[in-house]
Coordinates of N, CA and C in Angstrom, one line a residue:
X9 N 72.5 110.5 82.0 CA 71.5 109.7 81.9 C 70.6 110.9 80.4
X10 N 70.3 110.2 80.1 CA 69.6 111.2 78.4 C 68.1 110.8 78.9
X11 N 67.2 112.0 79.0 CA 65.8 112.5 79.4 C 65.1 111.2 78.8
X12 N 64.2 110.9 78.5 CA 62.8 110.8 77.6 C 61.6 111.4 78.4
X13 N 61.6 112.6 77.1 CA 60.6 113.5 77.0 C 59.6 113.6 76.4
X14 N 58.1 113.5 76.9 CA 57.5 113.9 75.9 C 56.8 115.7 76.1
X15 N 56.5 115.5 75.0 CA 55.5 117.6 75.1 C 54.5 117.5 74.6
X16 N 53.3 118.2 75.2 CA 52.1 117.9 75.3 C 51.4 119.8 74.6
X17 N 51.3 120.0 73.7 CA 51.0 121.6 73.1 C 49.8 121.0 73.4
X18 N 49.1 122.8 74.3 CA 47.7 123.0 74.3 C 47.4 124.0 72.6
X19 N 47.2 123.4 72.5 CA 46.7 124.5 70.7 C 46.3 125.8 70.8
X20 N 44.8 125.8 72.0 CA 44.4 126.9 71.7 C 44.7 127.6 73.0
X21 N 45.3 126.9 73.8 CA 46.5 128.3 74.4 C 47.2 128.7 74.1
X22 N 48.1 127.9 73.4 CA 49.4 128.5 72.4 C 48.6 129.5 71.3
X23 N 48.2 129.5 70.4 CA 47.4 130.5 70.4 C 47.0 131.5 70.1
X24 N 46.0 131.7 71.5 CA 45.9 133.3 72.4 C 47.4 133.5 73.0
X25 N 48.1 132.2 73.3 CA 49.3 133.6 73.4 C 50.3 133.9 72.6
X26 N 50.3 133.4 71.5 CA 50.6 133.9 71.2 C 50.0 135.5 70.7
X27 N 48.7 135.5 70.6 CA 48.3 137.0 69.9 C 48.0 137.7 71.0
X28 N 48.1 137.2 72.4 CA 48.0 138.3 73.4 C 49.4 139.0 73.2
X29 N 50.7 138.7 72.8 CA 52.3 139.1 72.6 C 51.5 140.2 70.5
X30 N 51.2 139.6 70.2 CA 51.3 140.8 68.3 C 49.7 139.6 68.8
X31 N 48.9 141.0 67.6 CA 47.4 139.5 66.8 C 47.6 140.1 65.4
X32 N 48.8 139.9 64.8 CA 49.2 139.6 63.8 C 50.0 138.2 63.2
X33 N 50.5 138.0 65.4 CA 51.5 136.6 65.3 C 50.2 135.4 65.5
X34 N 50.5 134.3 64.5 CA 49.6 133.1 64.1 C 49.8 131.6 64.9
X35 N 49.4 130.9 65.5 CA 50.5 129.5 65.3 C 51.0 128.8 64.3
X36 N 50.1 129.0 63.2 CA 50.2 128.3 61.7 C 51.5 129.3 61.3
X37 N 52.0 130.2 61.8 CA 53.6 131.2 61.2 C 54.4 130.7 62.6
X38 N 53.9 129.9 63.1 CA 55.4 129.2 64.1 C 55.6 127.6 63.7
X39 N 57.5 127.9 63.9 CA 57.9 126.7 64.2 C 58.3 126.5 64.6
X40 N 57.5 125.6 64.9 CA 57.2 124.4 66.0 C 58.2 123.2 66.2
X41 N 59.2 122.5 64.9 CA 59.9 121.7 64.9 C 61.3 122.5 65.1
X42 N 61.7 123.7 65.3 CA 62.6 124.3 65.8 C 62.6 124.7 67.4
X43 N 61.5 125.0 67.1 CA 61.1 125.4 68.9 C 61.3 124.3 70.3
X44 N 61.1 123.1 69.3 CA 60.8 121.8 70.5 C 62.9 121.5 70.1
X45 N 63.3 121.3 69.6 CA 65.3 121.1 69.4 C 65.3 121.9 70.4
X46 N 65.0 123.4 70.5 CA 65.3 124.5 71.7 C 65.6 124.5 72.8
X47 N 64.2 124.1 73.1 CA 64.0 123.2 74.8 C 64.4 122.4 74.7
X48 N 64.8 121.2 73.8 CA 65.3 119.6 74.9 C 66.3 119.6 74.1
X49 N 67.4 120.3 74.1 CA 68.4 120.4 73.7 C 68.9 119.0 72.9
X50 N 69.5 118.0 74.2 CA 70.7 116.9 73.7 C 69.4 115.8 74.4
X51 N 68.5 116.5 74.6 CA 67.5 115.2 75.8 C 66.5 114.1 74.1
X52 N 66.0 113.1 74.4 CA 65.7 112.1 73.6 C 63.7 112.6 73.5
X53 N 63.5 112.9 72.6 CA 62.1 112.4 72.5 C 61.6 111.6 72.1
X54 N 60.2 111.6 73.2 CA 60.0 110.1 72.8 C 59.0 110.6 71.7
X55 N 57.7 111.3 72.4 CA 56.5 111.2 71.2 C 56.0 113.6 71.8
X56 N 55.6 114.1 70.4 CA 55.0 115.4 70.8 C 53.5 115.4 70.3
X57 N 52.7 116.0 71.6 CA 51.6 115.9 71.3 C 50.7 117.2 70.7
X58 N 50.1 117.7 69.8 CA 49.4 118.7 69.6 C 47.6 118.7 69.9
X59 N 46.9 119.5 70.7 CA 45.7 119.2 70.5 C 45.0 120.7 69.9
X60 N 44.1 120.4 69.1 CA 43.5 121.7 68.8 C 42.4 121.1 67.9
X61 N 41.6 122.0 67.0 CA 40.5 121.4 66.3 C 40.3 122.4 65.1
X62 N 39.9 122.3 63.9 CA 40.0 123.0 62.8 C 38.4 124.3 62.8
X63 N 38.7 125.1 62.3 CA 38.0 126.1 62.2 C 36.6 124.7 61.4
X64 N 35.6 124.9 61.3 CA 34.7 124.2 60.0 C 34.8 125.2 59.1
X65 N 34.8 124.0 57.7 CA 34.9 124.8 56.3 C 33.8 126.3 55.7
X66 N 32.4 125.3 56.2 CA 31.4 126.3 56.0 C 31.4 127.3 56.5
X67 N 32.0 127.1 57.8 CA 32.2 128.7 58.5 C 33.4 129.8 57.5
X68 N 34.4 129.1 57.7 CA 35.6 130.1 57.2 C 36.1 129.2 56.6
X69 N 36.6 128.9 55.0 CA 37.2 128.1 54.5 C 38.4 128.6 53.8
X70 N 38.9 129.7 54.0 CA 39.7 130.7 53.8 C 40.9 129.5 55.0
X71 N 40.5 129.7 56.3 CA 40.6 129.6 57.7 C 41.0 128.2 58.1
X72 N 40.1 127.5 57.3 CA 40.4 126.3 57.1 C 40.8 125.6 56.7
X73 N 41.2 126.0 55.7 CA 42.6 125.7 54.6 C 43.9 126.4 54.9
X74 N 43.9 126.9 55.7 CA 45.5 126.9 56.5 C 45.6 126.7 57.7
X75 N 44.9 126.2 58.3 CA 45.1 125.6 59.7 C 45.2 124.0 59.1
X76 N 44.3 123.4 58.1 CA 44.9 121.9 57.3 C 46.1 122.5 56.6
X77 N 46.4 123.1 56.3 CA 48.1 122.6 55.2 C 48.8 123.1 57.3
X78 N 48.5 123.8 58.0 CA 49.3 124.2 59.4 C 50.1 122.0 59.9
X79 N 48.4 121.9 60.4 CA 48.2 120.5 60.9 C 49.1 119.5 60.0
X80 N 48.9 119.5 58.5 CA 49.8 118.4 58.0 C 51.5 118.6 58.1
X81 N 51.8 120.2 58.2 CA 52.9 120.2 58.3 C 53.3 119.9 59.9
X82 N 52.6 119.4 60.8 CA 53.1 119.3 61.8 C 53.2 117.6 62.2
X83 N 52.1 117.3 61.5 CA 52.1 115.7 61.1 C 53.7 114.9 60.6
X84 N 54.3 115.9 59.7 CA 55.1 115.5 58.6 C 56.5 115.4 60.0
X85 N 56.5 116.0 60.9 CA 57.5 116.6 61.6 C 57.5 114.8 62.9
X86 N 59.2 114.1 62.9 CA 59.1 113.2 63.3 C 58.2 113.2 65.2
X87 N 58.1 111.9 65.0 CA 57.6 111.8 66.8 C 56.1 112.5 67.0
X88 N 55.7 113.6 66.5 CA 54.5 114.2 66.1 C 53.6 113.6 65.8
X89 N 52.0 113.9 66.5 CA 50.7 113.6 66.7 C 50.0 114.7 67.0
X90 N 49.2 114.9 66.4 CA 48.1 116.0 66.0 C 47.2 115.2 66.3
X91 N 46.4 115.4 67.6 CA 45.4 115.0 67.6 C 44.1 116.7 67.9
X92 N 43.2 116.4 66.5 CA 41.9 117.1 66.7 C 40.8 117.0 67.3
X93 N 40.1 118.0 67.8 CA 39.3 118.0 68.6 C 37.9 118.3 67.9
X94 N 37.1 118.6 68.7 CA 35.4 118.9 67.6 C 35.0 120.7 68.2
X95 N 35.5 121.3 67.0 CA 34.7 122.5 68.2 C 33.1 122.6 68.1
X96 N 32.9 123.1 68.8 CA 30.5 123.1 68.6 C 30.4 125.0 69.0
X97 N 29.1 125.1 68.3 CA 28.8 126.1 68.4 C 28.2 126.5 69.7
X98 N 28.3 127.7 69.8 CA 27.5 128.2 71.2 C 27.1 129.5 71.5
X99 N 26.1 130.1 72.3 CA 25.4 131.8 71.7 C 25.8 131.9 73.1
X100 N 26.2 133.4 73.2 CA 26.5 134.1 74.1 C 25.3 135.2 74.7
X101 N 25.7 135.7 76.4 CA 24.3 136.1 76.2 C 23.4 137.1 75.4
X102 N 24.0 137.7 74.4 CA 23.9 138.7 73.2 C 23.3 137.7 72.3
X103 N 23.0 136.5 72.4 CA 22.6 135.8 71.4 C 23.4 135.7 70.0
X104 N 24.4 135.2 70.2 CA 25.6 135.9 69.2 C 26.5 134.6 69.1
X105 N 26.5 134.1 68.1 CA 27.0 132.7 67.8 C 28.9 132.8 68.3
X106 N 29.7 131.7 68.8 CA 31.0 131.9 68.6 C 31.1 130.1 68.6
X107 N 32.1 129.6 68.9 CA 32.8 128.2 68.8 C 33.8 128.6 70.1
X108 N 33.4 126.9 70.3 CA 34.3 126.5 71.1 C 35.3 125.0 71.0
X109 N 36.6 124.7 72.0 CA 36.9 123.4 71.3 C 36.5 122.8 72.5
X110 N 36.3 121.3 71.5 CA 35.8 120.3 73.4 C 36.3 118.9 73.0
X111 N 37.0 118.6 74.1 CA 38.1 117.5 74.0 C 39.6 117.6 74.0
X112 N 39.7 119.0 73.8 CA 41.2 118.9 73.9 C 42.0 118.8 75.4
X113 N 41.4 119.4 76.4 CA 42.2 119.7 77.7 C 42.3 117.9 78.0
X114 N 40.9 117.1 77.7 CA 40.8 116.0 78.7 C 42.1 115.0 77.7
X115 N 41.5 114.8 76.2 CA 41.9 114.1 75.5 C 44.2 114.6 76.1
X116 N 44.0 115.9 76.5 CA 45.8 115.9 76.8 C 46.0 115.2 78.3
X117 N 45.3 115.5 78.6 CA 45.0 114.6 80.5 C 45.4 113.3 80.5
X118 N 44.8 113.0 80.2 CA 44.9 111.3 79.5 C 45.9 110.7 78.6
X119 N 46.1 111.0 77.6 CA 47.5 110.9 76.9 C 48.9 111.1 78.4
X120 N 48.9 112.3 79.0 CA 49.8 112.4 79.8 C 49.8 111.5 80.4
X121 N 48.3 111.1 81.4 CA 48.9 109.7 82.3 C 49.3 108.8 82.1
X122 N 48.6 108.6 80.9 CA 49.0 107.3 80.0 C 50.5 106.6 79.6
X123 N 51.3 108.0 79.5 CA 52.4 107.6 79.4 C 52.9 108.1 80.7
X124 N 52.6 108.2 81.8 CA 53.0 108.6 82.7 C 53.6 107.3 83.6
X125 N 52.3 106.9 83.6 CA 52.2 105.6 84.3 C 52.5 104.4 83.3
X126 N 52.7 104.3 82.3 CA 53.2 103.0 81.5 C 54.8 103.8 81.3
X127 N 55.6 104.9 82.2 CA 57.0 104.8 81.7 C 57.8 104.8 80.8
X128 N 56.9 105.8 80.1 CA 57.2 106.0 78.4 C 57.8 107.2 78.8
X129 N 58.0 108.3 80.0 CA 58.9 109.3 80.0 C 59.5 109.4 81.5
X130 N 60.6 110.8 81.0 CA 61.2 111.2 82.8 C 60.8 112.0 82.9
X131 N 60.5 113.0 81.8 CA 59.9 114.3 82.0 C 59.0 115.0 81.0
X132 N 57.7 115.5 82.0 CA 56.9 115.8 80.9 C 57.1 117.5 80.4
X133 N 57.3 118.0 79.1 CA 57.2 119.6 78.7 C 55.6 119.9 78.9
X134 N 55.0 120.8 79.0 CA 53.8 120.9 79.5 C 53.3 122.6 78.4
X135 N 52.9 122.9 77.1 CA 52.7 124.1 76.8 C 51.6 124.4 77.0
X136 N 51.5 125.0 77.6 CA 50.6 125.5 77.9 C 50.4 126.5 79.5
X137 N 49.5 127.9 79.9 CA 49.5 128.2 80.7 C 48.3 128.3 81.6
X138 N 47.0 127.0 80.9 CA 45.7 126.6 81.5 C 46.1 126.5 82.6
X139 N 45.3 126.7 84.0 CA 45.6 126.5 85.3 C 44.7 124.8 85.7
X140 N 43.8 124.2 84.6 CA 43.5 123.7 84.9 C 44.3 122.4 84.8
X141 N 45.0 122.3 84.1 CA 46.6 121.1 84.3 C 46.2 120.7 85.7
X142 N 46.3 121.8 86.4 CA 47.3 121.8 87.5 C 47.3 120.3 88.8
X143 N 46.2 120.1 88.6 CA 45.6 119.0 89.2 C 46.6 117.9 88.5
X144 N 46.3 118.2 86.8 CA 46.6 116.4 85.9 C 48.6 116.9 86.8
X145 N 49.9 117.7 86.8 CA 50.8 117.9 87.4 C 50.8 117.7 88.8
X146 N 50.1 117.5 89.8 CA 50.0 116.9 90.8 C 50.1 116.0 90.3
X147 N 49.3 114.7 89.7 CA 49.2 113.7 89.7 C 51.1 113.2 89.3
X148 N 51.7 113.5 87.9 CA 52.4 113.4 86.8 C 53.6 113.2 88.3
X149 N 53.7 114.7 89.3 CA 54.4 114.8 90.0 C 54.5 113.5 91.5
X150 N 53.8 113.0 91.8 CA 53.3 112.2 92.5 C 54.0 110.8 91.5
X151 N 54.0 110.6 90.4 CA 55.1 109.2 90.0 C 56.5 109.7 90.1
X152 N 57.3 110.8 90.2 CA 58.0 110.9 90.3 C 58.7 111.8 88.9
X153 N 58.1 112.5 87.9 CA 58.5 112.4 86.6 C 58.9 114.2 87.0
X154 N 59.6 114.6 86.0 CA 60.0 115.8 86.3 C 58.8 116.7 85.2
X155 N 59.1 117.9 85.6 CA 57.7 119.1 84.9 C 58.3 120.2 84.2
X156 N 57.9 120.1 83.1 CA 58.7 121.5 82.7 C 57.2 122.4 81.8
X157 N 57.3 124.0 82.4 CA 56.0 124.3 81.7 C 56.5 125.3 80.9
X158 N 56.0 125.1 79.4 CA 56.2 126.3 79.0 C 55.3 127.8 78.7
X159 N 55.3 128.8 79.1 CA 53.9 129.7 78.9 C 54.3 130.7 78.7
X160 N 52.9 131.6 78.1 CA 52.8 133.2 77.6 C 53.1 134.1 78.8
X161 N 53.0 135.3 78.8 CA 52.5 136.2 79.7 C 51.7 136.4 80.1
X162 N 50.8 136.7 79.5 CA 49.4 137.0 79.4 C 47.8 135.8 79.7
X163 N 49.0 134.6 79.4 CA 48.0 133.7 79.4 C 48.5 132.7 80.1
X164 N 48.9 132.5 81.7 CA 49.1 131.8 82.6 C 48.4 131.6 83.7
X165 N 48.6 130.3 84.7 CA 48.2 130.7 86.0 C 49.2 130.2 87.1
X166 N 49.4 131.2 87.8 CA 50.8 130.8 89.4 C 50.5 129.9 89.5
X167 N 49.4 129.1 89.7 CA 48.9 128.0 90.4 C 49.2 126.7 89.7
X168 N 49.1 127.1 88.6 CA 49.7 125.5 87.3 C 51.4 125.9 87.2
X169 N 52.0 126.9 87.5 CA 53.5 127.2 87.2 C 54.3 126.2 88.6
X170 N 53.2 127.1 89.6 CA 54.1 126.2 91.1 C 53.9 124.7 90.8
X171 N 53.2 123.9 90.1 CA 53.9 122.2 89.9 C 55.0 122.3 89.0
X172 N 55.5 122.9 88.7 CA 56.3 122.8 87.6 C 58.1 122.6 88.2
X173 N 59.0 122.2 87.7 CA 60.3 122.0 88.0 C 61.3 122.7 87.6
X174 N 60.4 123.2 86.2 CA 61.2 124.8 85.4 C 59.5 125.1 84.4
X175 N 60.1 126.5 84.6 CA 59.0 126.8 84.0 C 59.8 127.9 82.6
X176 N 59.3 127.9 81.5 CA 59.6 128.8 80.4 C 59.2 129.8 79.8
X177 N 59.5 131.2 79.9 CA 58.5 131.9 79.2 C 58.6 131.8 77.7
X178 N 57.4 131.8 76.8 CA 57.3 132.2 76.0 C 57.4 133.8 75.0
X179 N 58.5 134.4 74.9 CA 57.8 136.2 74.9 C 58.0 136.4 73.2
X180 N 57.8 137.8 73.6 CA 58.3 138.0 71.6 C 59.2 137.7 71.3
X181 N 60.6 137.7 71.7 CA 61.7 137.8 71.5 C 62.0 136.1 70.7
X182 N 61.1 135.4 71.5 CA 61.6 133.7 71.4 C 60.1 133.7 70.1
X183 N 58.7 134.6 70.4 CA 58.1 134.3 69.1 C 58.9 134.7 67.4
X184 N 59.4 135.4 67.5 CA 60.3 136.2 66.4 C 60.9 135.3 65.7
X185 N 62.3 134.2 67.0 CA 63.0 133.7 66.3 C 63.1 132.8 65.5
X186 N 61.4 132.1 66.2 CA 60.6 130.8 66.0 C 59.4 131.2 64.7
X187 N 60.0 132.2 64.0 CA 59.0 132.2 63.0 C 58.3 131.5 61.9
X188 N 58.1 131.0 61.6 CA 57.9 129.6 60.8 C 58.3 130.0 59.2
X189 N 59.0 129.7 58.0 CA 59.8 130.3 57.3 C 59.7 129.1 56.5
X190 N 58.8 128.7 55.2 CA 58.9 127.8 54.4 C 60.3 127.5 54.3
X191 N 60.5 125.5 53.7 CA 62.3 125.4 53.5 C 62.0 125.4 52.4

């Protein structure tokens, strides 16, 4: 039986994982389309979800443009849905401004639960090592869905990986193999 698969990509976690391998690596230079074909093989992709947020144009127009081009490239991939969340300004204890992404984890969780409970899938592939998703995967297991987690070595929780039926490391070799090249 061919399994129906939905893939959920935590964009911020993915970026952090890539840069933990090599500071010069960037999600904008990763070939998600071919990586997904590689991990799914002959199974049926129902939907791929990607969650992230744009850097505000007024903060860094060059990065905003690069990200915008990247998200537009992702949107052209069949069955690929880009969910853009918001960036919020925060101050650290020294009073320095930094930005966080808000809404990405909850949107990912809601989409996965909805797909699971509507029987849209047989298998979930989560591309994230974020421990916050542990309880989500426990709920998915209760619905008797198969779980695979793709993660980076320096960016994962053992507690999360313990919920998976299969785990797949994204290492330097994989990152290099799926470095995006313009077509």
